[in-house]
Amino acid sequence: MDKNITDKIELLQEKYALMGQDINSYLEGLLLSNYLTYWDYTQVETLLTLQNPKTDYPDELIFIMYHQITELYFKLSMHEFDQIGNNGKIMSESGQDIGWNEKLDADFFVERVTRINRYFEALTKSFEIMINGMAKEQFLKYRMALLPASGFQSAQYRMIEICSTDFINLVDKDVRDQYKGKNSSIEEMFQFIYWNKGATELESGKKTLTLKQFEQKYSKKFIALANEYKTKNLWQKYLSLPEADRKNPKVTNVLKELDVNVNVNWPLVHYKSAVRYLQQKEGDVPATGGTNWQKYLPPRFQKRIFYPEIWTAQEKEEWGKGWVETNVFRTN
Ligand code: HEM
């Protein structure tokens, strides 16, 4: 028998012995198992069963699928936050060591944050599918069957924010200074999370049903994640790099790009779609969440900034007003 093959069999024997398993049974299983197919590996058939519009308006399929596409990109982003947060380690559920060990240095940091930036750039570019890719008349009809669901309830969008920055930067900007530098708990700060303002009823000032349902389902998870990422969010990981790396423009620029991608560019294209579909001359169409979206959504009002330490006072002052795209350049 080819030596390559016998060598591999020996390695296999070691692998199984290590776990107290008998290689013979596994070889028998291998003899019986089927060849892998594309459709089984990608689970494409299951994937294509997950599009279930609530009405018969044809364009609702575009709406539901583009949300799903976005969530998949969000998941890809979370995959990178997970690896950066865990210093490049993959926590394999099988407990097997595949011998793949990255370490968190400047190159790894830049490469992985660039991946997230690429995903957000793809999302920003493709948002045109929402802005111009559906008939307004249809949208205004089928959206009524979707109440009170809203993209506001995307948990992964919030998880990306939590993994990107120190939690204080997600506290409503009007009360943020009261909590800064006070070592406040995540639980305390969570009560003033910025997004509460985006889901408060215009008339009564009460929490919308959209927010109540969102809180019931996810608040505990968000608080647990924020506690877990206190020491391993992207900003903390950046701070853990040697000083020379922290000063390297390649490193600071990927963080700046992320800040702009998540907090300005994507919110701006998203806002454009709300304007296209919901803005009317005689007063705006209320959003599905019943909020004042025009005052809430534009980045210049929210002023959500992940890395205030690396922007100048003027840049922060002019946040979301158009300078950012022309002022941040890719260096890698
Ligand atoms: C025609 C397309 C869209 C329109 C008209 C639209 C409209 C809105 C409006 C009005 C809000 C404010 C909250 C509310 O009152 O419901 C909102 C929030 C939000 N939407 Fe959309 N949306 C669209 C597509 C999407 C897509 C494709 C996603 C992808 C997941 C998305 C994710 C979000 C998120 C994450 C928020 C919360 C933003 C924040 O808190 O700053 N939206 N959207």
Short mmCIF file of C-alpha atoms and ligand atoms in Angstrom, two decimals:
data_model
loop_
_atom_site.label_atom_id
_atom_site.label_comp_id
_atom_site.label_asym_id
_atom_site.label_seq_id
_atom_site.Cartn_x
_atom_site.Cartn_y
_atom_site.Cartn_z
CA MET A 1 0.00 0.00 0.00
CA ASP A 2 1.12 3.57 -0.80
CA LYS A 3 3.18 4.91 2.13
CA ASN A 4 1.16 8.14 2.09
CA ILE A 5 -1.94 6.11 2.82
CA THR A 6 -0.43 4.01 5.60
CA ASP A 7 0.97 7.20 7.19
CA LYS A 8 -2.51 8.70 7.16
CA ILE A 9 -4.01 5.56 8.67
CA GLU A 10 -1.48 5.81 11.49
CA LEU A 11 -2.40 9.44 12.06
CA LEU A 12 -6.07 8.50 12.09
CA GLN A 13 -5.37 5.76 14.62
CA GLU A 14 -3.67 8.34 16.87
CA LYS A 15 -6.55 10.78 16.45
CA TYR A 16 -9.20 8.26 17.47
CA ALA A 17 -7.09 6.69 20.24
CA LEU A 18 -6.71 10.17 21.75
CA MET A 19 -10.48 10.31 22.21
CA GLY A 20 -10.73 6.66 23.30
CA GLN A 21 -12.36 5.69 19.99
CA ASP A 22 -11.87 2.60 17.87
CA ILE A 23 -10.61 3.44 14.37
CA ASN A 24 -12.12 0.22 12.95
CA SER A 25 -15.68 1.33 13.55
CA TYR A 26 -14.97 4.71 11.95
CA LEU A 27 -13.40 3.11 8.87
CA GLU A 28 -16.49 0.95 8.51
CA GLY A 29 -18.64 4.07 8.71
CA LEU A 30 -16.51 5.65 5.99
CA LEU A 31 -17.12 2.67 3.71
CA LEU A 32 -20.86 3.09 4.13
CA SER A 33 -21.16 6.87 3.95
CA ASN A 34 -22.37 8.70 0.86
CA TYR A 35 -20.43 11.24 -1.20
CA LEU A 36 -21.08 14.81 -0.21
CA THR A 37 -23.21 16.90 -2.55
CA TYR A 38 -23.43 20.65 -3.01
CA TRP A 39 -27.08 20.71 -1.96
CA ASP A 40 -26.44 18.85 1.29
CA TYR A 41 -23.38 20.87 2.20
CA THR A 42 -24.93 24.29 1.57
CA GLN A 43 -28.42 23.23 2.68
CA VAL A 44 -29.61 25.30 -0.23
CA GLU A 45 -33.00 23.58 -0.41
CA THR A 46 -33.74 24.41 3.24
CA LEU A 47 -32.45 27.94 2.69
CA LEU A 48 -34.91 28.43 -0.16
CA THR A 49 -37.84 27.41 2.01
CA LEU A 50 -37.29 30.35 4.35
CA GLN A 51 -38.94 33.03 2.21
CA ASN A 52 -42.54 33.32 3.30
CA PRO A 53 -44.19 36.62 2.38
CA LYS A 54 -47.29 37.64 4.34
CA THR A 55 -49.16 39.02 1.31
CA ASP A 56 -49.46 38.29 -2.43
CA TYR A 57 -47.76 41.52 -3.53
CA PRO A 58 -44.86 40.26 -5.70
CA ASP A 59 -42.33 42.80 -4.39
CA GLU A 60 -42.66 41.62 -0.80
CA LEU A 61 -40.33 38.74 -1.74
CA ILE A 62 -37.58 41.27 -2.53
CA PHE A 63 -38.13 42.96 0.84
CA ILE A 64 -37.96 39.77 2.87
CA MET A 65 -34.99 38.31 0.96
CA TYR A 66 -32.91 41.46 1.15
CA HIS A 67 -33.40 41.49 4.93
CA GLN A 68 -32.22 37.89 5.01
CA ILE A 69 -29.19 38.68 2.85
CA THR A 70 -28.33 41.51 5.27
CA GLU A 71 -28.62 39.19 8.27
CA LEU A 72 -26.21 36.73 6.60
CA TYR A 73 -23.65 39.52 6.14
CA PHE A 74 -24.22 40.50 9.78
CA LYS A 75 -23.49 36.91 10.75
CA LEU A 76 -20.25 36.99 8.75
CA SER A 77 -19.32 40.17 10.65
CA MET A 78 -20.08 38.54 14.00
CA HIS A 79 -17.86 35.63 13.00
CA GLU A 80 -14.92 38.06 12.75
CA PHE A 81 -15.74 39.87 16.02
CA ASP A 82 -15.77 36.47 17.68
CA GLN A 83 -12.30 35.60 16.36
CA ILE A 84 -10.77 38.98 17.17
CA GLY A 85 -12.35 38.90 20.63
CA ASN A 86 -10.88 35.45 21.27
CA ASN A 87 -7.41 36.32 19.98
CA GLY A 88 -7.79 34.40 16.75
CA LYS A 89 -8.79 31.17 18.41
CA ILE A 90 -11.58 29.02 17.08
CA MET A 91 -13.57 27.40 19.82
CA SER A 92 -14.30 24.07 18.18
CA GLU A 93 -17.34 22.33 19.57
CA SER A 94 -15.78 18.92 18.90
CA GLY A 95 -12.91 19.71 21.24
CA GLN A 96 -10.53 18.73 18.47
CA ASP A 97 -7.34 20.73 18.02
CA ILE A 98 -6.98 21.26 14.28
CA GLY A 99 -3.66 22.98 14.83
CA TRP A 100 -4.91 26.33 13.54
CA ASN A 101 -3.65 29.01 15.84
CA GLU A 102 -3.63 32.65 14.89
CA LYS A 103 -2.39 35.29 17.26
CA LEU A 104 -3.80 38.74 17.68
CA ASP A 105 -1.18 41.04 16.15
CA ALA A 106 -1.56 44.15 14.02
CA ASP A 107 -1.72 42.19 10.74
CA PHE A 108 -4.46 39.89 12.01
CA PHE A 109 -6.38 42.82 13.46
CA VAL A 110 -6.23 44.82 10.22
CA GLU A 111 -7.11 41.83 8.06
CA ARG A 112 -10.15 40.85 10.11
CA VAL A 113 -11.54 44.36 10.56
CA THR A 114 -11.09 44.86 6.81
CA ARG A 115 -13.30 41.81 6.25
CA ILE A 116 -16.06 43.42 8.30
CA ASN A 117 -15.59 46.65 6.38
CA ARG A 118 -15.92 44.74 3.12
CA TYR A 119 -19.21 43.21 4.25
CA PHE A 120 -20.61 46.62 5.18
CA GLU A 121 -19.40 48.13 1.92
CA ALA A 122 -21.21 45.36 0.03
CA LEU A 123 -24.36 46.07 2.06
CA THR A 124 -24.14 49.81 1.53
CA LYS A 125 -23.69 49.38 -2.21
CA SER A 126 -26.45 46.81 -2.56
CA PHE A 127 -28.99 48.83 -0.56
CA GLU A 128 -29.99 50.26 -3.95
CA ILE A 129 -32.05 47.06 -4.19
CA MET A 130 -34.25 48.52 -1.45
CA ILE A 131 -34.13 52.18 -2.49
CA ASN A 132 -35.11 51.70 -6.13
CA GLY A 133 -35.86 48.02 -6.54
CA MET A 134 -39.47 47.87 -5.37
CA ALA A 135 -42.69 49.53 -6.50
CA LYS A 136 -43.66 52.16 -3.90
CA GLU A 137 -47.38 51.43 -4.32
CA GLN A 138 -46.82 47.78 -3.47
CA PHE A 139 -44.53 48.58 -0.53
CA LEU A 140 -47.10 50.90 1.04
CA LYS A 141 -49.66 48.10 0.88
CA TYR A 142 -47.76 45.02 2.08
CA ARG A 143 -45.99 46.88 4.90
CA MET A 144 -49.36 47.18 6.62
CA ALA A 145 -49.43 43.39 6.95
CA LEU A 146 -46.04 43.43 8.71
CA LEU A 147 -46.92 45.63 11.71
CA PRO A 148 -45.42 46.04 14.25
CA ALA A 149 -42.27 44.25 13.01
CA SER A 150 -39.38 46.52 12.05
CA GLY A 151 -35.72 46.22 11.02
CA PHE A 152 -35.24 48.00 14.32
CA GLN A 153 -35.62 44.55 15.85
CA SER A 154 -32.53 43.14 14.12
CA ALA A 155 -30.60 41.63 17.04
CA GLN A 156 -27.42 41.08 15.05
CA TYR A 157 -27.26 44.79 14.18
CA ARG A 158 -27.16 45.56 17.91
CA MET A 159 -24.69 42.73 18.60
CA ILE A 160 -22.31 44.23 16.04
CA GLU A 161 -22.51 47.54 17.90
CA ILE A 162 -21.91 45.87 21.26
CA CYS A 163 -18.83 44.03 19.95
CA SER A 164 -17.42 47.14 18.26
CA THR A 165 -17.05 49.55 21.13
CA ASP A 166 -17.09 50.26 24.86
CA PHE A 167 -20.73 50.18 25.99
CA ILE A 168 -20.68 53.82 27.13
CA ASN A 169 -20.58 54.89 23.48
CA LEU A 170 -23.98 53.27 22.91
CA VAL A 171 -25.60 55.21 25.73
CA ASP A 172 -27.93 58.01 24.59
CA LYS A 173 -25.70 61.00 23.89
CA ASP A 174 -27.86 63.30 26.06
CA VAL A 175 -27.06 61.35 29.24
CA ARG A 176 -23.73 59.79 28.28
CA ASP A 177 -21.59 62.25 30.26
CA GLN A 178 -23.38 61.29 33.49
CA TYR A 179 -22.12 57.71 33.12
CA LYS A 180 -18.68 58.37 31.65
CA GLY A 181 -15.72 57.37 33.79
CA LYS A 182 -18.01 56.22 36.62
CA ASN A 183 -17.51 52.51 36.13
CA SER A 184 -21.28 52.12 35.78
CA SER A 185 -22.59 48.61 35.24
CA ILE A 186 -23.82 47.47 31.84
CA GLU A 187 -27.26 46.93 33.41
CA GLU A 188 -27.42 50.58 34.55
CA MET A 189 -26.30 51.94 31.20
CA PHE A 190 -28.58 49.61 29.24
CA GLN A 191 -31.61 51.54 30.52
CA PHE A 192 -30.38 54.51 28.50
CA ILE A 193 -29.29 52.68 25.38
CA TYR A 194 -29.50 55.08 22.43
CA TRP A 195 -31.98 52.98 20.44
CA ASN A 196 -34.81 53.44 22.98
CA LYS A 197 -35.32 56.86 21.37
CA GLY A 198 -35.96 55.20 18.03
CA ALA A 199 -38.92 53.26 19.39
CA THR A 200 -40.89 55.66 21.50
CA GLU A 201 -44.44 56.55 20.50
CA LEU A 202 -44.68 60.01 19.00
CA GLU A 203 -47.89 60.96 20.79
CA SER A 204 -47.55 59.47 24.27
CA GLY A 205 -43.78 59.16 24.71
CA LYS A 206 -44.34 55.52 25.70
CA LYS A 207 -42.29 52.54 24.51
CA THR A 208 -43.70 51.12 21.28
CA LEU A 209 -44.85 47.53 21.03
CA THR A 210 -41.91 47.04 18.64
CA LEU A 211 -39.52 47.94 21.47
CA LYS A 212 -41.38 46.03 24.17
CA GLN A 213 -41.24 42.83 22.14
CA PHE A 214 -37.61 43.41 21.25
CA GLU A 215 -36.69 43.91 24.92
CA GLN A 216 -38.57 40.86 26.03
CA LYS A 217 -36.78 38.68 23.52
CA TYR A 218 -33.26 40.09 23.59
CA SER A 219 -32.42 42.41 26.52
CA LYS A 220 -30.92 39.63 28.65
CA LYS A 221 -28.83 38.40 25.73
CA PHE A 222 -27.59 41.91 24.93
CA ILE A 223 -26.60 42.54 28.54
CA ALA A 224 -24.77 39.20 28.74
CA LEU A 225 -22.96 39.89 25.47
CA ALA A 226 -22.01 43.40 26.59
CA ASN A 227 -20.60 42.02 29.84
CA GLU A 228 -18.66 39.38 27.92
CA TYR A 229 -17.29 41.99 25.48
CA LYS A 230 -16.34 44.55 28.14
CA THR A 231 -12.74 43.40 27.86
CA LYS A 232 -12.74 42.02 24.33
CA ASN A 233 -14.68 44.46 22.16
CA LEU A 234 -12.80 45.83 19.17
CA TRP A 235 -11.67 48.98 20.98
CA GLN A 236 -10.29 46.98 23.91
CA LYS A 237 -8.51 44.64 21.50
CA TYR A 238 -7.01 47.66 19.77
CA LEU A 239 -5.79 48.98 23.14
CA SER A 240 -4.14 45.61 23.83
CA LEU A 241 -1.83 46.02 20.81
CA PRO A 242 1.72 47.36 21.34
CA GLU A 243 1.99 51.17 21.18
CA ALA A 244 3.77 51.17 17.80
CA ASP A 245 0.86 49.21 16.28
CA ARG A 246 -1.72 51.47 17.85
CA LYS A 247 -0.03 54.44 16.17
CA ASN A 248 0.18 52.71 12.81
CA PRO A 249 -2.25 54.49 10.41
CA LYS A 250 -3.12 51.14 8.84
CA VAL A 251 -4.56 50.05 12.17
CA THR A 252 -6.36 53.28 13.05
CA ASN A 253 -7.73 53.61 9.53
CA VAL A 254 -9.55 50.27 9.59
CA LEU A 255 -11.23 51.37 12.81
CA LYS A 256 -12.16 54.71 11.28
CA GLU A 257 -13.58 52.95 8.25
CA LEU A 258 -15.64 50.66 10.43
CA ASP A 259 -16.99 53.64 12.37
CA VAL A 260 -17.99 55.32 9.13
CA ASN A 261 -19.37 52.17 7.51
CA VAL A 262 -21.57 51.16 10.45
CA ASN A 263 -22.50 54.57 11.81
CA VAL A 264 -22.71 56.78 8.73
CA ASN A 265 -22.67 55.09 5.33
CA TRP A 266 -25.09 52.22 6.00
CA PRO A 267 -27.45 54.42 8.09
CA LEU A 268 -27.46 56.99 5.26
CA VAL A 269 -28.45 54.55 2.51
CA HIS A 270 -30.97 52.99 4.85
CA TYR A 271 -32.41 56.43 5.61
CA LYS A 272 -32.69 57.09 1.87
CA SER A 273 -35.04 54.13 1.56
CA ALA A 274 -37.23 55.44 4.39
CA VAL A 275 -37.39 58.80 2.60
CA ARG A 276 -38.28 57.17 -0.73
CA TYR A 277 -41.10 55.06 0.68
CA LEU A 278 -42.39 56.90 3.73
CA GLN A 279 -41.98 60.60 2.97
CA GLN A 280 -45.11 62.39 1.80
CA LYS A 281 -45.91 66.00 1.13
CA GLU A 282 -48.83 66.24 3.55
CA GLY A 283 -46.92 64.65 6.44
CA ASP A 284 -44.87 61.53 6.68
CA VAL A 285 -46.20 58.02 6.56
CA PRO A 286 -45.79 56.67 10.09
CA ALA A 287 -43.05 54.06 10.33
CA THR A 288 -44.03 50.48 11.16
CA GLY A 289 -42.68 51.05 14.66
CA GLY A 290 -44.75 54.26 15.02
CA THR A 291 -41.68 56.45 15.58
CA ASN A 292 -40.41 59.77 14.40
CA TRP A 293 -37.93 58.22 12.00
CA GLN A 294 -36.91 61.50 10.41
CA LYS A 295 -35.58 62.82 13.69
CA TYR A 296 -34.13 59.48 14.77
CA LEU A 297 -32.50 57.79 11.79
CA PRO A 298 -30.08 60.38 10.29
CA PRO A 299 -26.53 59.79 11.60
CA ARG A 300 -25.99 63.49 12.21
CA PHE A 301 -28.74 63.38 14.87
CA GLN A 302 -27.80 60.03 16.40
CA LYS A 303 -24.08 60.82 16.49
CA ARG A 304 -23.24 57.26 17.18
CA ILE A 305 -19.44 57.09 17.27
CA PHE A 306 -17.58 53.91 18.22
CA TYR A 307 -14.11 55.41 18.50
CA PRO A 308 -14.38 59.03 19.70
CA GLU A 309 -10.72 58.88 20.78
CA ILE A 310 -9.40 58.69 17.22
CA TRP A 311 -11.47 61.47 15.63
CA THR A 312 -10.76 65.19 15.91
CA ALA A 313 -13.25 67.48 17.67
CA GLN A 314 -14.25 68.94 14.29
CA GLU A 315 -14.76 65.53 12.74
CA LYS A 316 -17.04 64.58 15.62
CA GLU A 317 -18.87 67.87 15.37
CA GLU A 318 -19.53 67.28 11.67
CA TRP A 319 -20.40 63.59 12.09
CA GLY A 320 -22.68 62.36 9.33
CA LYS A 321 -22.62 65.61 7.42
CA GLY A 322 -20.85 64.34 4.35
CA TRP A 323 -17.15 64.86 5.01
CA VAL A 324 -16.45 61.31 6.06
CA GLU A 325 -16.56 59.48 2.77
CA THR A 326 -13.99 61.82 1.24
CA ASN A 327 -11.80 61.96 4.34
CA VAL A 328 -11.23 58.33 5.11
CA PHE A 329 -8.90 56.51 2.79
CA ARG A 330 -7.97 52.88 2.64
CA THR A 331 -4.24 52.36 3.15
CA ASN A 332 -4.09 48.63 2.58
C1 HEM B 1 -37.70 49.86 2.08
C2 HEM B 1 -36.82 49.49 2.98
C3 HEM B 1 -36.78 49.99 4.40
C4 HEM B 1 -37.48 50.99 5.02
C5 HEM B 1 -38.53 51.93 4.41
C6 HEM B 1 -37.06 51.02 6.41
C7 HEM B 1 -37.54 51.89 7.37
C8 HEM B 1 -37.14 51.96 8.68
C9 HEM B 1 -37.64 52.86 9.69
C10 HEM B 1 -38.71 53.90 9.45
C11 HEM B 1 -36.97 52.62 10.84
C12 HEM B 1 -37.17 53.33 12.21
C13 HEM B 1 -37.76 52.39 13.23
C14 HEM B 1 -39.24 52.18 13.00
O1 HEM B 1 -40.00 53.07 13.33
O2 HEM B 1 -39.61 51.11 12.49
C15 HEM B 1 -36.02 51.57 10.58
C16 HEM B 1 -35.11 51.07 11.48
C17 HEM B 1 -34.18 50.10 11.20
N1 HEM B 1 -34.13 49.32 10.06
FE1 HEM B 1 -35.11 49.69 8.34
N2 HEM B 1 -36.10 50.05 6.58
C18 HEM B 1 -35.91 49.39 5.40
C19 HEM B 1 -35.07 48.32 5.18
C20 HEM B 1 -34.23 47.76 6.12
C21 HEM B 1 -33.34 46.65 5.88
C22 HEM B 1 -33.18 45.89 4.55
C23 HEM B 1 -32.71 46.39 7.04
C24 HEM B 1 -31.72 45.29 7.23
C25 HEM B 1 -31.69 44.53 8.30
C26 HEM B 1 -33.16 47.37 8.02
C27 HEM B 1 -32.72 47.45 9.31
C28 HEM B 1 -33.09 48.44 10.19
C29 HEM B 1 -32.41 48.68 11.45
C30 HEM B 1 -31.20 47.93 12.00
C31 HEM B 1 -33.10 49.73 12.08
C32 HEM B 1 -32.72 50.38 13.39
C33 HEM B 1 -31.77 51.55 13.10
C34 HEM B 1 -31.35 52.34 14.32
O3 HEM B 1 -31.77 52.03 15.44
O4 HEM B 1 -30.55 53.28 14.15
N3 HEM B 1 -34.09 48.18 7.41
N4 HEM B 1 -36.14 51.17 9.25
#
